[in-house]
Amino acid sequence: MSDAALGTNHSANNGAASEPLIAADGIPLKQKLAKTTRRMKMQAFLLTVPLVLFLLVSFVLPIGQMLYRSVHNPTGSNVMPNFAVAIKNWDGQGLPSEEIFEVFVKDMALARKNREVGKTIGNLATRVNYEIPGARSLFTKSARRAGRITEGPYKEALFAIDKRWENPHIWLTLQRVTKDFTAAFYLAATDQKYDEAGNIVWADELYQIYLPILWKTIWLSALITALCFIIAYPVAYLLSTLPLRTSNLLMILVLLPFWTSLLVRTSAWIAMLQTEGIINNIFVYLGFISDENRIQMIYNMTGTVIAMVHILLPFMILPLYSVMKTIPPSYMRAARSMGASGTYSFVKVYFPQTVPGIAAGTLLVFILAIGYYITPALVGGNDGLLISNLIADHIKKTLNWSLGAALGTILLTVVLIFYWLYNKLVGVDNLKFG
Amino acid sequence: MSAAGNQRAEEAFVRFDKVQKSYDGEILVVKDLNLDIPKGEFLTMLGPSGSGKTTSLMMLAGFEPATHGDIYLGGESINNVPPNKRGIGMVFQNYALFPHMTVAENLAFPLKVRKMGSAEIETKVQRALDMVELGEMGGRRPAQLSGGQQQRVAVARALVFDPSLILMDEPLGALDKQLREQMQYEIKHIHENLGVTVVYVTHDQSEALTMSDRIAVFNDGVIQQLSTPDDLYERPQNSFVAQFIGENNRLHGKVSGVSGDECKVELDGGGEIIAKTVNNTATVGERTTLSLRPERVEIEPKKGQTDNTVTGEIKELIYLGDHIRTRMEVAGNDEFIVKVPNSAGNKPLAEGAQVKVGWKAEDCRALDPMAI
């Protein structure tokens, strides 16, 4: 399907006349028309206001907040406002000057007493710890003693607390983290980091987790989409061709899981697939496998794929069905009457007409799968986890919201890229969701 | 397959032999269909919806299997031949043009299936497009064409692979009246020029009368009458055909006497009429429905000009230019229509006036009784 079939040719007819038409009372016709339709347009717009507001509050603002949070981290300037200003223009050569040290020690002493949320020394310690593992203890220890330093030289006093302050790299890092805007979280989300000299490098292979999980999420989503398509196509075809009574029954069978709670369905899969579960029991009973070699089908990738295919299947069947329903049987009959075999007619006549449904179904399933959270969390075990599970981890457990936001933004970007690719290949106006 | 059946099958190009069809095992949609169609004929299956005409066509095309009986094409039984091996061109009700292909690709489809060379395909497609006067439209999509143009493409597509039999399933049903009439002539001319055999299904009797060599009138799964258009109109064999084809006045009565091929009928609304017996079915005492065409009724006939004269009351006059359509009450039937030609010297008629109407015995056919 290279281009849209319909309506490409009518623009030529309503080309503007050379002179504007005038209505009976002398006002230009276009103006007159706009005036008469303004009221209707206003009404139509007012009807959409609740939705616009809702979208703004529930969608646009959170996403904007997320995008902002993924690059904006004011911990440094919150905790040590004077130091953040002082070190901003340091040239990064050797160690900072005595004045900067003085500001640092004073800010640290102040921050230690600060109990305001987000402004304690602990916040900064955590932030620096992301960059330099072990820096947390250095900060808390030094902050405790910083209050006792009352006069210079501050540099030597600090060095006396801990030798690590003599390392220029820690000051480079501090300069970086006290800036309000940082790309550090995006680097972390793509398994990169600043090395001690401030260059962007790949993280140690051992710590590379996000990119592999992102790739896995993408190809698992593709696999789930493909499996859904293979299963859904014949079902949708049956649905669209069976007599109404039978197809209604089948439709209920398709929709029944749709109406059942997601948790119930996922738990049902646990009951089915676990090592002591129904399927393994049947296999053992039938002698396919021995009792010791029960198959691990859940709490791994297999479990995630099986459960997600099941859960996302209706999203593939319904768009396919709605498109197939509109293809009259006379097309296939016409192809047959012209001498085409059943297979040839299917490939050349039926299948191409279902493409809008295929496109809609695969897009829907893929996008849902790529951001799926609950099922992998329940049945995924360790190797069946997807990127959304990591995002949830950072939001709920490690409380590194900025990293979570960066990962979320990357996920959003991936989805948009796929959507753009899709639009190139299929054409979004060719989609038919129902 | 009987020897006699085989013999007849060789003469007829298409032959239905004792064909029955049921979808649910309870109702016969087609009851004992016997029909011979010679090569080159334009045969129309005409009937109301549910009469079995489309089912018969679908069985011929191969999309529905016959429950009983044989269908022959060119002397061979095609009961077990799949539709794609029958070599029959078909025009569908909604054209069934493939929306994802251009007009030229649509036309090339049957040729590609037959693995023709691309040069040959191109010439054949162009020839077919020229035939239906759409030579420039090859690159368009069906949705960009008007209804009439789509219709022509559908016809061209059914013809492009030179089948010797074309089936048409109410192909003009979706067109407006003017276009429909124009297309009727075009299809008729294509049929005449190419000499193909056409089996045409419609429920529109004027379409059937315009186009066909012969018409098979279907009702209730049975062919009621198979005849030429003029024969069907002038000499209907039963009241269904009389009522279905053209406009018809019905009078109900009882046969009171028979002489030769004429009979006397006592009308329910009073009076006695001389009518023509059809199929010699009328016996004294039996009920009958008389069929009389509106244009065969004379207003105020001269004495001796008509065999029957009845008095009626004018209920309604509708001026139609060339004639005045007059609704009257005659012998208890207040839907009695008379077409009065708008010719010079005719006396003006008035609603509510009592007038005499008359007709010849041979124009009034005594048919099987119909429910009143």
PDB file of N, CA, C and O in Angstrom, chain A residues 1-3 5-6 8-9 330-331 333-342 344-345 348-349 352-353, chain B residues 58 63-64 82-84 88 90 92 96-101 109-110 112-114 141 143-144 157 161:
ATOM      1  N   MET A   1       0.855  -1.192   0.000  1.00  0.00           N
ATOM      2  CA  MET A   1       0.000   0.000   0.000  1.00  0.00           C
ATOM      3  C   MET A   1       0.883   1.231   0.000  1.00  0.00           C
ATOM      4  O   MET A   1       1.346   1.667   1.039  1.00  0.00           O
ATOM      5  N   SER A   2       1.096   1.764  -1.164  1.00  0.00           N
ATOM      6  CA  SER A   2       2.037   2.856  -1.240  1.00  0.00           C
ATOM      7  C   SER A   2       1.408   4.197  -0.894  1.00  0.00           C
ATOM      8  O   SER A   2       2.028   5.037  -0.286  1.00  0.00           O
ATOM      9  N   ASP A   3       0.163   4.396  -1.250  1.00  0.00           N
ATOM     10  CA  ASP A   3      -0.427   5.693  -0.945  1.00  0.00           C
ATOM     11  C   ASP A   3      -1.889   5.525  -0.587  1.00  0.00           C
ATOM     12  O   ASP A   3      -2.490   4.492  -0.782  1.00  0.00           O
ATOM     13  N   ALA A   5      -5.792   5.720  -0.811  1.00  0.00           N
ATOM     14  CA  ALA A   5      -6.575   5.487  -2.004  1.00  0.00           C
ATOM     15  C   ALA A   5      -7.514   6.641  -2.325  1.00  0.00           C
ATOM     16  O   ALA A   5      -7.799   6.915  -3.466  1.00  0.00           O
ATOM     17  N   LEU A   6      -7.962   7.307  -1.279  1.00  0.00           N
ATOM     18  CA  LEU A   6      -9.099   8.180  -1.503  1.00  0.00           C
ATOM     19  C   LEU A   6      -8.717   9.643  -1.608  1.00  0.00           C
ATOM     20  O   LEU A   6      -7.720  10.103  -1.083  1.00  0.00           O
ATOM     21  N   THR A   8      -7.724  12.459  -3.450  1.00  0.00           N
ATOM     22  CA  THR A   8      -6.524  13.255  -3.592  1.00  0.00           C
ATOM     23  C   THR A   8      -6.770  14.377  -4.570  1.00  0.00           C
ATOM     24  O   THR A   8      -5.941  15.255  -4.714  1.00  0.00           O
ATOM     25  N   ASN A   9      -7.917  14.340  -5.197  1.00  0.00           N
ATOM     26  CA  ASN A   9      -8.080  15.191  -6.375  1.00  0.00           C
ATOM     27  C   ASN A   9      -9.042  16.340  -6.240  1.00  0.00           C
ATOM     28  O   ASN A   9      -9.366  16.961  -7.203  1.00  0.00           O
ATOM     29  N   SER A 330     -17.989 -10.516  -1.475  1.00  0.00           N
ATOM     30  CA  SER A 330     -18.010 -10.499  -2.939  1.00  0.00           C
ATOM     31  C   SER A 330     -16.623 -10.237  -3.527  1.00  0.00           C
ATOM     32  O   SER A 330     -16.363 -10.618  -4.659  1.00  0.00           O
ATOM     33  N   TYR A 331     -15.706  -9.622  -2.751  1.00  0.00           N
ATOM     34  CA  TYR A 331     -14.347  -9.406  -3.277  1.00  0.00           C
ATOM     35  C   TYR A 331     -13.659 -10.736  -3.551  1.00  0.00           C
ATOM     36  O   TYR A 331     -13.062 -10.945  -4.612  1.00  0.00           O
ATOM     37  N   ARG A 333     -15.142 -13.568  -3.881  1.00  0.00           N
ATOM     38  CA  ARG A 333     -15.891 -14.260  -4.928  1.00  0.00           C
ATOM     39  C   ARG A 333     -15.488 -13.733  -6.295  1.00  0.00           C
ATOM     40  O   ARG A 333     -15.322 -14.509  -7.243  1.00  0.00           O
ATOM     41  N   ALA A 334     -15.357 -12.407  -6.386  1.00  0.00           N
ATOM     42  CA  ALA A 334     -14.966 -11.818  -7.660  1.00  0.00           C
ATOM     43  C   ALA A 334     -13.605 -12.365  -8.096  1.00  0.00           C
ATOM     44  O   ALA A 334     -13.424 -12.761  -9.245  1.00  0.00           O
ATOM     45  N   ALA A 335     -12.671 -12.431  -7.143  1.00  0.00           N
ATOM     46  CA  ALA A 335     -11.343 -12.936  -7.476  1.00  0.00           C
ATOM     47  C   ALA A 335     -11.423 -14.388  -7.938  1.00  0.00           C
ATOM     48  O   ALA A 335     -10.780 -14.782  -8.914  1.00  0.00           O
ATOM     49  N   ARG A 336     -12.248 -15.164  -7.232  1.00  0.00           N
ATOM     50  CA  ARG A 336     -12.387 -16.573  -7.611  1.00  0.00           C
ATOM     51  C   ARG A 336     -13.017 -16.676  -9.003  1.00  0.00           C
ATOM     52  O   ARG A 336     -12.590 -17.487  -9.821  1.00  0.00           O
ATOM     53  N   SER A 337     -14.033 -15.855  -9.266  1.00  0.00           N
ATOM     54  CA  SER A 337     -14.709 -15.963 -10.562  1.00  0.00           C
ATOM     55  C   SER A 337     -13.765 -15.600 -11.696  1.00  0.00           C
ATOM     56  O   SER A 337     -13.953 -16.019 -12.821  1.00  0.00           O
ATOM     57  N   MET A 338     -12.734 -14.812 -11.372  1.00  0.00           N
ATOM     58  CA  MET A 338     -11.785 -14.441 -12.425  1.00  0.00           C
ATOM     59  C   MET A 338     -10.669 -15.463 -12.567  1.00  0.00           C
ATOM     60  O   MET A 338      -9.710 -15.235 -13.293  1.00  0.00           O
ATOM     61  N   GLY A 339     -10.787 -16.559 -11.847  1.00  0.00           N
ATOM     62  CA  GLY A 339      -9.858 -17.653 -12.059  1.00  0.00           C
ATOM     63  C   GLY A 339      -8.789 -17.807 -11.003  1.00  0.00           C
ATOM     64  O   GLY A 339      -7.929 -18.674 -11.108  1.00  0.00           O
ATOM     65  N   ALA A 340      -8.811 -16.951  -9.966  1.00  0.00           N
ATOM     66  CA  ALA A 340      -7.761 -17.037  -8.958  1.00  0.00           C
ATOM     67  C   ALA A 340      -8.070 -18.159  -7.967  1.00  0.00           C
ATOM     68  O   ALA A 340      -9.223 -18.340  -7.589  1.00  0.00           O
ATOM     69  N   SER A 341      -7.044 -18.871  -7.561  1.00  0.00           N
ATOM     70  CA  SER A 341      -7.237 -19.904  -6.550  1.00  0.00           C
ATOM     71  C   SER A 341      -7.514 -19.243  -5.209  1.00  0.00           C
ATOM     72  O   SER A 341      -7.347 -18.044  -5.052  1.00  0.00           O
ATOM     73  N   GLY A 342      -7.938 -20.064  -4.254  1.00  0.00           N
ATOM     74  CA  GLY A 342      -8.264 -19.510  -2.941  1.00  0.00           C
ATOM     75  C   GLY A 342      -7.087 -18.794  -2.318  1.00  0.00           C
ATOM     76  O   GLY A 342      -7.220 -17.677  -1.815  1.00  0.00           O
ATOM     77  N   TYR A 344      -4.365 -17.543  -3.819  1.00  0.00           N
ATOM     78  CA  TYR A 344      -3.998 -16.356  -4.590  1.00  0.00           C
ATOM     79  C   TYR A 344      -4.963 -15.209  -4.277  1.00  0.00           C
ATOM     80  O   TYR A 344      -4.535 -14.066  -4.052  1.00  0.00           O
ATOM     81  N   SER A 345      -6.259 -15.523  -4.224  1.00  0.00           N
ATOM     82  CA  SER A 345      -7.250 -14.488  -3.914  1.00  0.00           C
ATOM     83  C   SER A 345      -6.983 -13.903  -2.543  1.00  0.00           C
ATOM     84  O   SER A 345      -7.081 -12.695  -2.343  1.00  0.00           O
ATOM     85  N   LYS A 348      -3.707 -11.710  -2.688  1.00  0.00           N
ATOM     86  CA  LYS A 348      -3.739 -10.514  -3.532  1.00  0.00           C
ATOM     87  C   LYS A 348      -4.936  -9.627  -3.278  1.00  0.00           C
ATOM     88  O   LYS A 348      -4.893  -8.434  -3.586  1.00  0.00           O
ATOM     89  N   VAL A 349      -6.015 -10.192  -2.765  1.00  0.00           N
ATOM     90  CA  VAL A 349      -7.229  -9.392  -2.638  1.00  0.00           C
ATOM     91  C   VAL A 349      -7.614  -9.177  -1.179  1.00  0.00           C
ATOM     92  O   VAL A 349      -7.839  -8.043  -0.757  1.00  0.00           O
ATOM     93  N   PRO A 352      -4.357  -7.596   1.439  1.00  0.00           N
ATOM     94  CA  PRO A 352      -4.036  -6.166   1.322  1.00  0.00           C
ATOM     95  C   PRO A 352      -5.115  -5.270   1.919  1.00  0.00           C
ATOM     96  O   PRO A 352      -4.816  -4.196   2.425  1.00  0.00           O
ATOM     97  N   GLN A 353      -6.350  -5.732   1.871  1.00  0.00           N
ATOM     98  CA  GLN A 353      -7.414  -4.886   2.408  1.00  0.00           C
ATOM     99  C   GLN A 353      -7.466  -4.921   3.924  1.00  0.00           C
ATOM    100  O   GLN A 353      -8.118  -4.084   4.538  1.00  0.00           O
TER     101      GLN A 353
ATOM    102  N   MET B  58     -25.760 -18.011  -8.108  1.00  0.00           N
ATOM    103  CA  MET B  58     -24.593 -18.358  -7.293  1.00  0.00           C
ATOM    104  C   MET B  58     -24.216 -19.828  -7.489  1.00  0.00           C
ATOM    105  O   MET B  58     -23.052 -20.188  -7.436  1.00  0.00           O
ATOM    106  N   PHE B  63     -20.407 -20.587  -6.276  1.00  0.00           N
ATOM    107  CA  PHE B  63     -20.217 -20.133  -4.898  1.00  0.00           C
ATOM    108  C   PHE B  63     -21.131 -20.854  -3.929  1.00  0.00           C
ATOM    109  O   PHE B  63     -20.921 -20.816  -2.726  1.00  0.00           O
ATOM    110  N   GLU B  64     -22.173 -21.480  -4.460  1.00  0.00           N
ATOM    111  CA  GLU B  64     -23.061 -22.277  -3.621  1.00  0.00           C
ATOM    112  C   GLU B  64     -23.220 -23.635  -4.292  1.00  0.00           C
ATOM    113  O   GLU B  64     -23.466 -23.703  -5.496  1.00  0.00           O
ATOM    114  N   PRO B  82     -14.528 -26.102  -9.120  1.00  0.00           N
ATOM    115  CA  PRO B  82     -14.509 -24.894  -8.281  1.00  0.00           C
ATOM    116  C   PRO B  82     -14.715 -23.639  -9.131  1.00  0.00           C
ATOM    117  O   PRO B  82     -14.448 -23.661 -10.340  1.00  0.00           O
ATOM    118  N   PRO B  83     -15.190 -22.566  -8.512  1.00  0.00           N
ATOM    119  CA  PRO B  83     -15.543 -21.363  -9.287  1.00  0.00           C
ATOM    120  C   PRO B  83     -14.393 -20.835 -10.141  1.00  0.00           C
ATOM    121  O   PRO B  83     -14.626 -20.321 -11.236  1.00  0.00           O
ATOM    122  N   ASN B  84     -13.155 -20.973  -9.647  1.00  0.00           N
ATOM    123  CA  ASN B  84     -12.041 -20.404 -10.404  1.00  0.00           C
ATOM    124  C   ASN B  84     -11.679 -21.222 -11.634  1.00  0.00           C
ATOM    125  O   ASN B  84     -10.900 -20.788 -12.463  1.00  0.00           O
ATOM    126  N   ILE B  88     -16.120 -18.406 -15.851  1.00  0.00           N
ATOM    127  CA  ILE B  88     -17.317 -17.589 -16.014  1.00  0.00           C
ATOM    128  C   ILE B  88     -17.016 -16.182 -15.512  1.00  0.00           C
ATOM    129  O   ILE B  88     -16.488 -16.006 -14.420  1.00  0.00           O
ATOM    130  N   MET B  90     -18.098 -12.546 -14.039  1.00  0.00           N
ATOM    131  CA  MET B  90     -19.220 -12.173 -13.180  1.00  0.00           C
ATOM    132  C   MET B  90     -19.180 -10.698 -12.808  1.00  0.00           C
ATOM    133  O   MET B  90     -18.129 -10.164 -12.482  1.00  0.00           O
ATOM    134  N   PHE B  92     -20.781  -8.142 -10.070  1.00  0.00           N
ATOM    135  CA  PHE B  92     -21.467  -8.241  -8.783  1.00  0.00           C
ATOM    136  C   PHE B  92     -22.326  -7.019  -8.519  1.00  0.00           C
ATOM    137  O   PHE B  92     -22.150  -5.957  -9.120  1.00  0.00           O
ATOM    138  N   ALA B  96     -17.775  -5.022  -6.636  1.00  0.00           N
ATOM    139  CA  ALA B  96     -16.639  -5.769  -6.073  1.00  0.00           C
ATOM    140  C   ALA B  96     -15.331  -5.419  -6.778  1.00  0.00           C
ATOM    141  O   ALA B  96     -14.494  -6.277  -7.018  1.00  0.00           O
ATOM    142  N   LEU B  97     -15.151  -4.140  -7.095  1.00  0.00           N
ATOM    143  CA  LEU B  97     -13.856  -3.710  -7.636  1.00  0.00           C
ATOM    144  C   LEU B  97     -12.870  -3.647  -6.475  1.00  0.00           C
ATOM    145  O   LEU B  97     -13.214  -3.125  -5.412  1.00  0.00           O
ATOM    146  N   PHE B  98     -11.672  -4.162  -6.670  1.00  0.00           N
ATOM    147  CA  PHE B  98     -10.718  -4.211  -5.570  1.00  0.00           C
ATOM    148  C   PHE B  98     -10.243  -2.793  -5.251  1.00  0.00           C
ATOM    149  O   PHE B  98      -9.622  -2.140  -6.093  1.00  0.00           O
ATOM    150  N   PRO B  99     -10.532  -2.308  -4.050  1.00  0.00           N
ATOM    151  CA  PRO B  99     -10.258  -0.893  -3.757  1.00  0.00           C
ATOM    152  C   PRO B  99      -8.775  -0.559  -3.682  1.00  0.00           C
ATOM    153  O   PRO B  99      -8.401   0.597  -3.825  1.00  0.00           O
ATOM    154  N   HIS B 100      -7.922  -1.573  -3.447  1.00  0.00           N
ATOM    155  CA  HIS B 100      -6.497  -1.288  -3.288  1.00  0.00           C
ATOM    156  C   HIS B 100      -5.753  -1.370  -4.610  1.00  0.00           C
ATOM    157  O   HIS B 100      -4.537  -1.266  -4.638  1.00  0.00           O
ATOM    158  N   MET B 101      -6.482  -1.583  -5.702  1.00  0.00           N
ATOM    159  CA  MET B 101      -5.829  -1.649  -7.010  1.00  0.00           C
ATOM    160  C   MET B 101      -6.407  -0.539  -7.907  1.00  0.00           C
ATOM    161  O   MET B 101      -7.542  -0.115  -7.723  1.00  0.00           O
ATOM    162  N   PHE B 109      -6.161  -8.250 -13.338  1.00  0.00           N
ATOM    163  CA  PHE B 109      -6.166  -9.345 -12.364  1.00  0.00           C
ATOM    164  C   PHE B 109      -6.454 -10.716 -12.994  1.00  0.00           C
ATOM    165  O   PHE B 109      -5.651 -11.642 -12.846  1.00  0.00           O
ATOM    166  N   PRO B 110      -7.564 -10.873 -13.721  1.00  0.00           N
ATOM    167  CA  PRO B 110      -7.837 -12.199 -14.287  1.00  0.00           C
ATOM    168  C   PRO B 110      -6.786 -12.633 -15.310  1.00  0.00           C
ATOM    169  O   PRO B 110      -6.560 -13.828 -15.496  1.00  0.00           O
ATOM    170  N   LYS B 112      -3.499 -11.772 -15.150  1.00  0.00           N
ATOM    171  CA  LYS B 112      -2.300 -12.161 -14.407  1.00  0.00           C
ATOM    172  C   LYS B 112      -2.468 -13.560 -13.844  1.00  0.00           C
ATOM    173  O   LYS B 112      -1.528 -14.349 -13.816  1.00  0.00           O
ATOM    174  N   VAL B 113      -3.673 -13.841 -13.374  1.00  0.00           N
ATOM    175  CA  VAL B 113      -3.962 -15.183 -12.855  1.00  0.00           C
ATOM    176  C   VAL B 113      -3.687 -16.219 -13.951  1.00  0.00           C
ATOM    177  O   VAL B 113      -3.185 -17.301 -13.682  1.00  0.00           O
ATOM    178  N   ARG B 114      -3.988 -15.821 -15.181  1.00  0.00           N
ATOM    179  CA  ARG B 114      -3.784 -16.751 -16.305  1.00  0.00           C
ATOM    180  C   ARG B 114      -2.366 -16.678 -16.855  1.00  0.00           C
ATOM    181  O   ARG B 114      -2.078 -17.215 -17.920  1.00  0.00           O
ATOM    182  N   ARG B 141      -8.132   4.938  -8.994  1.00  0.00           N
ATOM    183  CA  ARG B 141      -8.666   3.935  -8.077  1.00  0.00           C
ATOM    184  C   ARG B 141     -10.187   3.899  -8.237  1.00  0.00           C
ATOM    185  O   ARG B 141     -10.792   4.928  -8.545  1.00  0.00           O
ATOM    186  N   ALA B 143     -12.466   4.089  -6.138  1.00  0.00           N
ATOM    187  CA  ALA B 143     -13.183   5.062  -5.323  1.00  0.00           C
ATOM    188  C   ALA B 143     -13.192   6.446  -5.962  1.00  0.00           C
ATOM    189  O   ALA B 143     -13.972   7.302  -5.570  1.00  0.00           O
ATOM    190  N   GLN B 144     -12.314   6.668  -6.932  1.00  0.00           N
ATOM    191  CA  GLN B 144     -12.265   7.981  -7.591  1.00  0.00           C
ATOM    192  C   GLN B 144     -13.201   8.045  -8.782  1.00  0.00           C
ATOM    193  O   GLN B 144     -13.253   9.056  -9.465  1.00  0.00           O
ATOM    194  N   ARG B 157     -14.146  -5.757 -16.535  1.00  0.00           N
ATOM    195  CA  ARG B 157     -13.338  -6.750 -15.838  1.00  0.00           C
ATOM    196  C   ARG B 157     -13.899  -8.160 -16.035  1.00  0.00           C
ATOM    197  O   ARG B 157     -13.158  -9.133 -16.120  1.00  0.00           O
ATOM    198  N   PHE B 161     -11.179 -11.283 -19.834  1.00  0.00           N
ATOM    199  CA  PHE B 161     -10.512 -12.565 -20.100  1.00  0.00           C
ATOM    200  C   PHE B 161     -11.310 -13.441 -21.060  1.00  0.00           C
ATOM    201  O   PHE B 161     -11.147 -14.655 -21.109  1.00  0.00           O
TER     202      PHE B 161
END
